[in-house]
XYZ file of C-alpha atoms in Angstrom:
409
model
C 10.893 -15.220 11.459
C 8.929 -12.822 9.753
C 8.550 -9.161 11.005
C 6.001 -6.720 9.856
C 6.698 -2.665 10.343
C 4.392 0.088 10.635
C 5.872 3.531 10.849
C 2.645 4.795 12.153
C 1.372 4.928 15.597
C -1.491 2.101 16.375
C -4.957 3.194 17.199
C -6.740 2.183 20.907
C -10.269 0.641 19.891
C -12.473 -1.633 21.315
C -13.626 -3.660 18.869
C -15.324 -6.660 21.484
C -11.829 -6.090 23.486
C -9.445 -3.259 24.146
C -7.136 -3.600 21.257
C -4.635 -1.524 19.507
C -5.252 -1.576 15.838
C -2.569 -1.541 13.215
C -4.526 -0.095 9.980
C -2.248 -1.191 7.643
C 1.233 -2.741 7.889
C 3.969 -0.092 6.065
C 5.789 -3.353 5.149
C 4.446 -7.034 5.238
C 1.365 -8.743 6.517
C 0.186 -10.980 9.128
C -1.096 -14.658 8.292
C -3.219 -17.473 9.738
C -1.373 -18.882 12.422
C -0.177 -15.668 13.883
C -2.570 -15.352 16.647
C -0.469 -14.448 19.862
C 2.357 -12.954 18.204
C 3.727 -9.868 19.859
C 3.216 -6.322 18.973
C 6.534 -4.372 19.946
C 6.222 -0.604 20.512
C 9.391 1.567 19.248
C 11.411 1.196 22.587
C 11.380 -2.591 21.701
C 8.900 -3.515 24.762
C 5.729 -5.878 24.134
C 2.207 -3.889 23.944
C -0.313 -6.424 22.365
C -0.489 -9.939 21.082
C -2.365 -10.457 17.908
C -6.281 -10.875 18.366
C -7.629 -10.479 14.894
C -7.987 -8.635 11.757
C -8.222 -8.560 7.797
C -4.422 -8.303 7.013
C -2.819 -10.875 4.850
C -2.077 -11.667 1.068
C -3.831 -10.763 -1.829
C -2.159 -13.061 -4.411
C 1.640 -12.098 -3.788
C 1.223 -8.549 -2.094
C -0.302 -6.890 1.124
C -4.059 -6.573 0.758
C -3.905 -3.549 2.963
C -6.046 -5.175 5.637
C -6.078 -3.984 9.284
C -4.857 -6.042 12.493
C -5.702 -5.872 16.086
C -4.123 -6.610 18.902
C -5.015 -7.272 22.663
C -3.556 -4.580 24.695
C -1.160 -5.736 26.929
C -2.065 -3.488 30.005
C -5.670 -4.811 29.990
C -4.277 -8.478 29.656
C -2.075 -8.009 32.398
C -4.799 -7.620 35.342
C -8.157 -8.702 33.588
C -9.944 -11.760 34.871
C -9.966 -13.329 38.610
C -7.539 -16.155 37.818
C -4.111 -17.113 36.523
C -5.674 -18.528 33.238
C -7.425 -15.133 32.502
C -4.525 -12.990 33.379
C -0.569 -12.208 32.779
C 0.330 -10.872 35.832
C 0.551 -14.364 37.253
C 2.960 -15.590 34.629
C 4.750 -12.311 34.062
C 5.249 -11.324 37.323
C 4.689 -14.390 40.081
C 6.666 -12.498 42.728
C 4.863 -9.153 42.438
C 7.506 -6.507 41.957
C 4.857 -4.110 40.401
C 7.250 -3.252 37.843
C 5.592 -1.456 35.410
C 8.079 -2.121 32.153
C 10.770 -4.636 30.831
C 13.447 -3.743 28.713
C 15.091 -5.777 26.314
C 18.027 -7.882 27.121
C 20.870 -7.282 26.371
C 20.498 -3.522 26.327
C 20.750 -2.095 22.612
C 24.111 -0.821 22.118
C 24.193 3.243 20.824
C 26.948 3.694 17.831
C 28.292 6.781 17.214
C 27.604 6.501 13.666
C 24.124 4.516 12.744
C 21.965 5.998 9.699
C 18.897 4.299 9.276
C 17.205 3.772 5.902
C 13.080 3.451 5.358
C 10.827 4.354 2.850
C 7.455 6.631 3.022
C 4.555 7.443 1.096
C 4.650 4.252 -0.874
C 1.798 1.506 0.069
C 2.019 -2.029 -1.064
C -1.141 -1.271 -3.508
C -0.910 1.973 -5.585
C -3.159 3.140 -8.382
C -1.936 4.653 -11.417
C 1.033 4.519 -13.773
C 3.576 6.608 -11.688
C 4.858 6.509 -7.731
C 6.480 9.134 -5.846
C 8.130 7.916 -2.898
C 10.352 9.326 -0.399
C 13.464 8.210 1.569
C 13.741 8.820 5.422
C 16.771 9.099 7.143
C 16.565 8.648 10.962
C 19.853 9.143 12.831
C 20.147 6.254 15.534
C 23.672 7.422 16.241
C 24.891 9.188 19.388
C 26.857 12.001 17.048
C 25.178 14.554 14.883
C 24.319 13.078 11.242
C 25.462 15.530 8.746
C 26.070 13.875 5.276
C 25.266 10.363 3.671
C 25.066 8.988 0.003
C 21.194 8.214 -0.770
C 21.062 5.504 -3.552
C 17.772 4.225 -4.825
C 16.146 2.211 -7.828
C 13.022 0.297 -8.849
C 13.471 -3.246 -9.553
C 16.550 -4.119 -11.201
C 17.255 -0.654 -12.913
C 20.483 1.394 -12.112
C 20.623 3.265 -8.792
C 20.128 6.479 -8.566
C 22.437 8.941 -5.948
C 21.474 11.602 -3.668
C 24.195 13.382 -1.793
C 22.402 14.295 1.528
C 23.606 16.904 3.608
C 21.745 18.073 6.762
C 22.267 18.182 10.682
C 20.180 15.931 12.444
C 20.407 15.196 15.882
C 20.112 11.556 17.569
C 16.762 9.961 16.910
C 15.632 12.871 14.465
C 14.674 12.099 10.534
C 14.482 14.012 7.403
C 12.642 12.650 4.305
C 14.176 12.810 1.004
C 11.664 13.174 -2.059
C 13.281 11.383 -5.018
C 10.387 12.671 -7.446
C 8.104 10.645 -9.898
C 8.656 7.264 -11.029
C 6.769 5.343 -13.961
C 5.578 2.291 -13.032
C 4.420 -1.036 -14.825
C 1.759 -3.349 -13.991
C 2.224 -6.226 -11.733
C 4.322 -6.446 -8.829
C 7.544 -3.966 -8.680
C 10.193 -3.508 -5.997
C 11.392 -0.103 -4.779
C 14.669 -0.340 -3.296
C 17.088 2.464 -1.237
C 19.917 2.262 0.795
C 21.832 4.716 2.828
C 26.221 4.748 2.586
C 29.121 6.301 3.761
C 27.222 8.170 6.904
C 29.373 11.179 8.162
C 32.061 9.913 5.140
C 32.868 7.111 7.328
C 31.796 3.566 8.456
C 28.429 2.951 9.820
C 28.585 1.371 12.828
C 25.284 -0.916 12.624
C 24.691 -1.450 8.881
C 22.008 -3.814 9.156
C 19.235 -0.916 8.747
C 20.833 0.869 5.951
C 18.854 -0.887 3.358
C 14.919 -0.663 3.084
C 12.668 -1.894 0.303
C 8.734 -2.021 -0.353
C 7.424 -4.554 -2.740
C 4.258 -3.129 -4.361
C 1.602 -4.052 -7.182
C -0.618 -1.870 -9.094
C -4.124 -2.184 -8.119
C -7.349 -2.826 -10.725
C -8.834 0.586 -11.955
C -12.445 0.838 -13.337
C -13.974 3.563 -15.251
C -16.869 4.392 -12.770
C -17.993 7.198 -10.969
C -19.910 5.425 -8.631
C -19.897 1.624 -7.018
C -22.889 -0.405 -5.922
C -22.783 -2.273 -2.151
C -24.926 -4.979 -1.361
C -25.206 -7.003 1.640
C -27.258 -9.714 2.938
C -26.783 -10.417 6.612
C -26.615 -13.134 8.684
C -28.691 -13.876 11.997
C -26.127 -11.319 13.478
C -26.630 -8.267 11.431
C -25.453 -6.293 14.128
C -22.048 -7.760 14.053
C -21.495 -6.740 10.510
C -19.804 -3.055 9.494
C -17.798 -1.926 6.659
C -16.204 1.170 5.408
C -15.310 2.781 2.012
C -12.151 5.150 2.422
C -10.076 7.279 0.045
C -6.457 7.358 -0.533
C -6.213 10.041 2.752
C -7.841 7.756 4.684
C -11.161 9.349 4.861
C -14.254 7.784 5.112
C -16.544 8.111 1.874
C -19.294 5.811 3.249
C -19.826 3.220 6.090
C -22.669 1.275 7.605
C -23.410 -0.790 10.716
C -25.923 -1.945 12.960
C -27.648 -4.156 10.332
C -31.243 -6.026 10.985
C -30.781 -9.707 10.526
C -31.537 -11.865 7.722
C -32.370 -8.657 5.546
C -30.586 -7.386 2.053
C -29.459 -4.039 1.602
C -28.335 -2.217 -1.259
C -26.307 1.469 -1.437
C -24.831 3.273 -4.474
C -21.818 5.531 -3.305
C -20.551 8.236 -5.314
C -17.117 8.350 -5.623
C -15.952 12.192 -5.250
C -12.816 12.028 -7.425
C -10.196 9.792 -9.354
C -8.058 7.688 -7.301
C -7.531 5.019 -4.962
C -9.914 3.579 -2.670
C -9.870 0.930 0.154
C -13.077 -1.094 0.683
C -13.217 -2.933 4.202
C -15.969 -5.393 5.745
C -15.689 -6.494 9.104
C -17.507 -9.420 11.358
C -17.219 -8.650 15.137
C -17.989 -12.104 16.186
C -14.909 -13.234 13.965
C -17.159 -15.819 12.075
C -17.794 -13.984 8.871
C -21.346 -13.796 7.649
C -21.788 -17.127 6.379
C -22.800 -19.985 7.008
C -23.429 -21.206 10.348
C -25.614 -18.418 11.564
C -27.205 -17.890 7.851
C -26.392 -17.650 4.177
C -25.206 -13.885 4.323
C -23.090 -12.548 1.464
C -21.850 -9.103 0.176
C -20.372 -7.249 -3.042
C -18.969 -4.306 -4.168
C -19.413 -3.797 -7.843
C -19.292 -0.760 -10.303
C -22.620 0.778 -12.050
C -21.733 -1.337 -14.995
C -21.805 -4.437 -13.082
C -18.209 -5.279 -12.531
C -17.361 -7.256 -9.419
C -14.751 -5.457 -7.277
C -15.008 -7.783 -4.356
C -17.399 -10.193 -3.099
C -17.466 -12.972 -0.330
C -19.311 -14.149 2.715
C -16.904 -16.337 4.752
C -14.273 -14.243 5.595
C -13.998 -14.635 9.284
C -13.113 -11.269 10.976
C -13.191 -9.159 7.903
C -11.475 -8.630 4.628
C -10.538 -5.869 2.441
C -9.430 -4.592 -1.144
C -7.710 -1.581 -2.468
C -9.052 -0.266 -6.206
C -8.548 2.489 -8.606
C -11.351 4.364 -10.026
C -11.920 7.254 -12.515
C -14.602 9.078 -14.503
C -15.793 7.243 -17.287
C -13.654 7.697 -20.571
C -11.213 9.976 -18.472
C -8.293 8.303 -20.104
C -10.144 7.956 -23.514
C -12.137 10.703 -24.563
C -9.719 12.513 -26.512
C -8.755 8.984 -28.191
C -12.624 8.200 -28.802
C -13.017 11.772 -30.349
C -9.744 11.344 -32.616
C -9.159 7.370 -32.995
C -5.812 7.267 -31.690
C -4.070 4.039 -33.118
C -0.851 2.341 -32.949
C 0.590 -0.029 -35.474
C 2.001 -2.341 -36.076
C 2.005 -3.863 -32.814
C 4.030 -6.152 -32.385
C 6.807 -4.446 -34.317
C 10.134 -5.381 -35.299
C 11.086 -1.844 -33.981
C 9.081 1.117 -35.748
C 5.497 1.776 -34.038
C 3.438 4.599 -35.906
C 1.093 6.548 -33.669
C -1.975 7.660 -35.900
C -4.811 10.225 -34.900
C -7.339 10.908 -37.625
C -7.376 14.624 -36.101
C -4.278 16.511 -35.210
C -3.325 17.124 -31.628
C -0.826 18.838 -29.524
C 0.235 15.486 -27.776
C 3.623 14.476 -25.630
C 4.393 10.724 -25.462
C 6.606 8.964 -23.654
C 7.974 4.908 -23.681
C 9.373 3.091 -20.815
C 10.584 0.050 -19.901
C 9.198 -2.483 -17.153
C 11.931 -1.000 -14.811
C 10.198 2.256 -15.319
C 12.870 4.022 -17.086
C 12.164 6.241 -19.622
C 13.646 5.459 -23.157
C 11.961 7.699 -25.581
C 10.124 10.448 -25.037
C 8.729 14.006 -27.486
C 5.728 15.760 -28.633
C 3.921 16.016 -32.003
C 1.198 18.225 -33.252
C 0.914 16.013 -36.785
C -1.650 13.630 -36.918
C 0.841 10.960 -37.408
C 4.194 9.829 -35.692
C 6.530 7.163 -35.807
C 8.606 6.146 -32.699
C 11.989 4.305 -33.088
C 12.600 1.675 -30.666
C 14.694 -0.809 -33.363
C 17.828 -0.072 -31.111
C 16.099 -1.534 -28.015
C 15.854 -5.099 -26.762
C 13.140 -7.175 -27.572
C 10.522 -7.127 -25.009
C 7.104 -5.114 -23.722
C 7.340 -1.573 -23.568
C 4.769 0.654 -22.412
C 3.849 3.942 -24.422
C 1.813 6.878 -22.373
C 0.056 9.616 -24.635
C -0.705 12.786 -23.495
C -3.272 15.631 -24.654
C -1.431 18.824 -23.590
C -4.618 20.632 -23.841
C -6.496 18.313 -21.165
C -3.794 16.332 -19.709
C -5.695 13.238 -20.635
C -3.531 10.284 -21.237
C -3.899 6.906 -22.778
C -1.527 3.995 -22.191
C -0.339 1.236 -24.673
C 1.810 -1.887 -24.509
C 3.970 -1.932 -27.373
C 5.626 -5.542 -27.940
C 9.073 -5.265 -29.723
C 9.694 -8.249 -31.313
């Protein structure tokens, strides 16, 4: 059995039916064949059944899509026959009960600390993350102390000795600071141990993890959206949102069998999520016409495109101003050589700059860092194991950075 988790409350919407919308799962995704699966609230009660959405895997990671669940209170009494309403099946004797709780009832333990991870999406942008670990007291006695441990991938654990005073149901978030990450897929782990200096009554919720990947980033300050509608243009809608879920641009109620173009300004460097939906759930090709769409950079790089997406699909991507990480490099011709190397890497600029550098391994652990005001500098990795390392160089005057992949032979 696979269970998805969302730490936020679902949104009540009407998208061709009364639904609860989960905008983006905190952990996990739904896939084809999940239709009809239940949505549980934080009390363990079913409040909806999966009806549609764009949630799914993009490769091996969450695509950041949404899910719509038909609202149980609507399905309960809608229709005129047992074939179209739930009441006849779940309350055949007309008890008029409004809720049914889980059986057997949940056990409340005196000491029960729960771990969860916040501030970390399944798709991130940039070379650093700043998650927090949420500690929740599910026990009947006040939670005043615990050991919180975390690590990235297979790296060593860091321990935070937390103290506080959480009553039953209360939570606290503990920030872990910035962690360097590598491209590709990574996992952040958190565990709570020794709550109130004793054994947890229900240790099954003491651990949490988030699998995430780094989104593809593009050097652009604008994106170009093109849409060719099918025979039901009014069914198609789309949004472009920033990392704070604010809508940057959107569109709906299009004419049939028509092509539309729109250039969109991206107000700042960061993460953006594009989502396109079809209200009927049959995409924009090919039974009712030959519709299609694309989102590109101004240099014609395709961010996402498609047509046969059924209910919808989405993508998260990074965007930054042209040369925002490379303009100090282009002006000063920063080079790293030899690469690959047996251990000594030369960092050279044609003009001297006041720079900082940091080298970290693929676990996100910093293994070298320093600064230089010279036009040349050596980085010694001769004592490190063979493999791939990441070098980040920062111009202290502008805070602009350049990343390199170092290969130690």
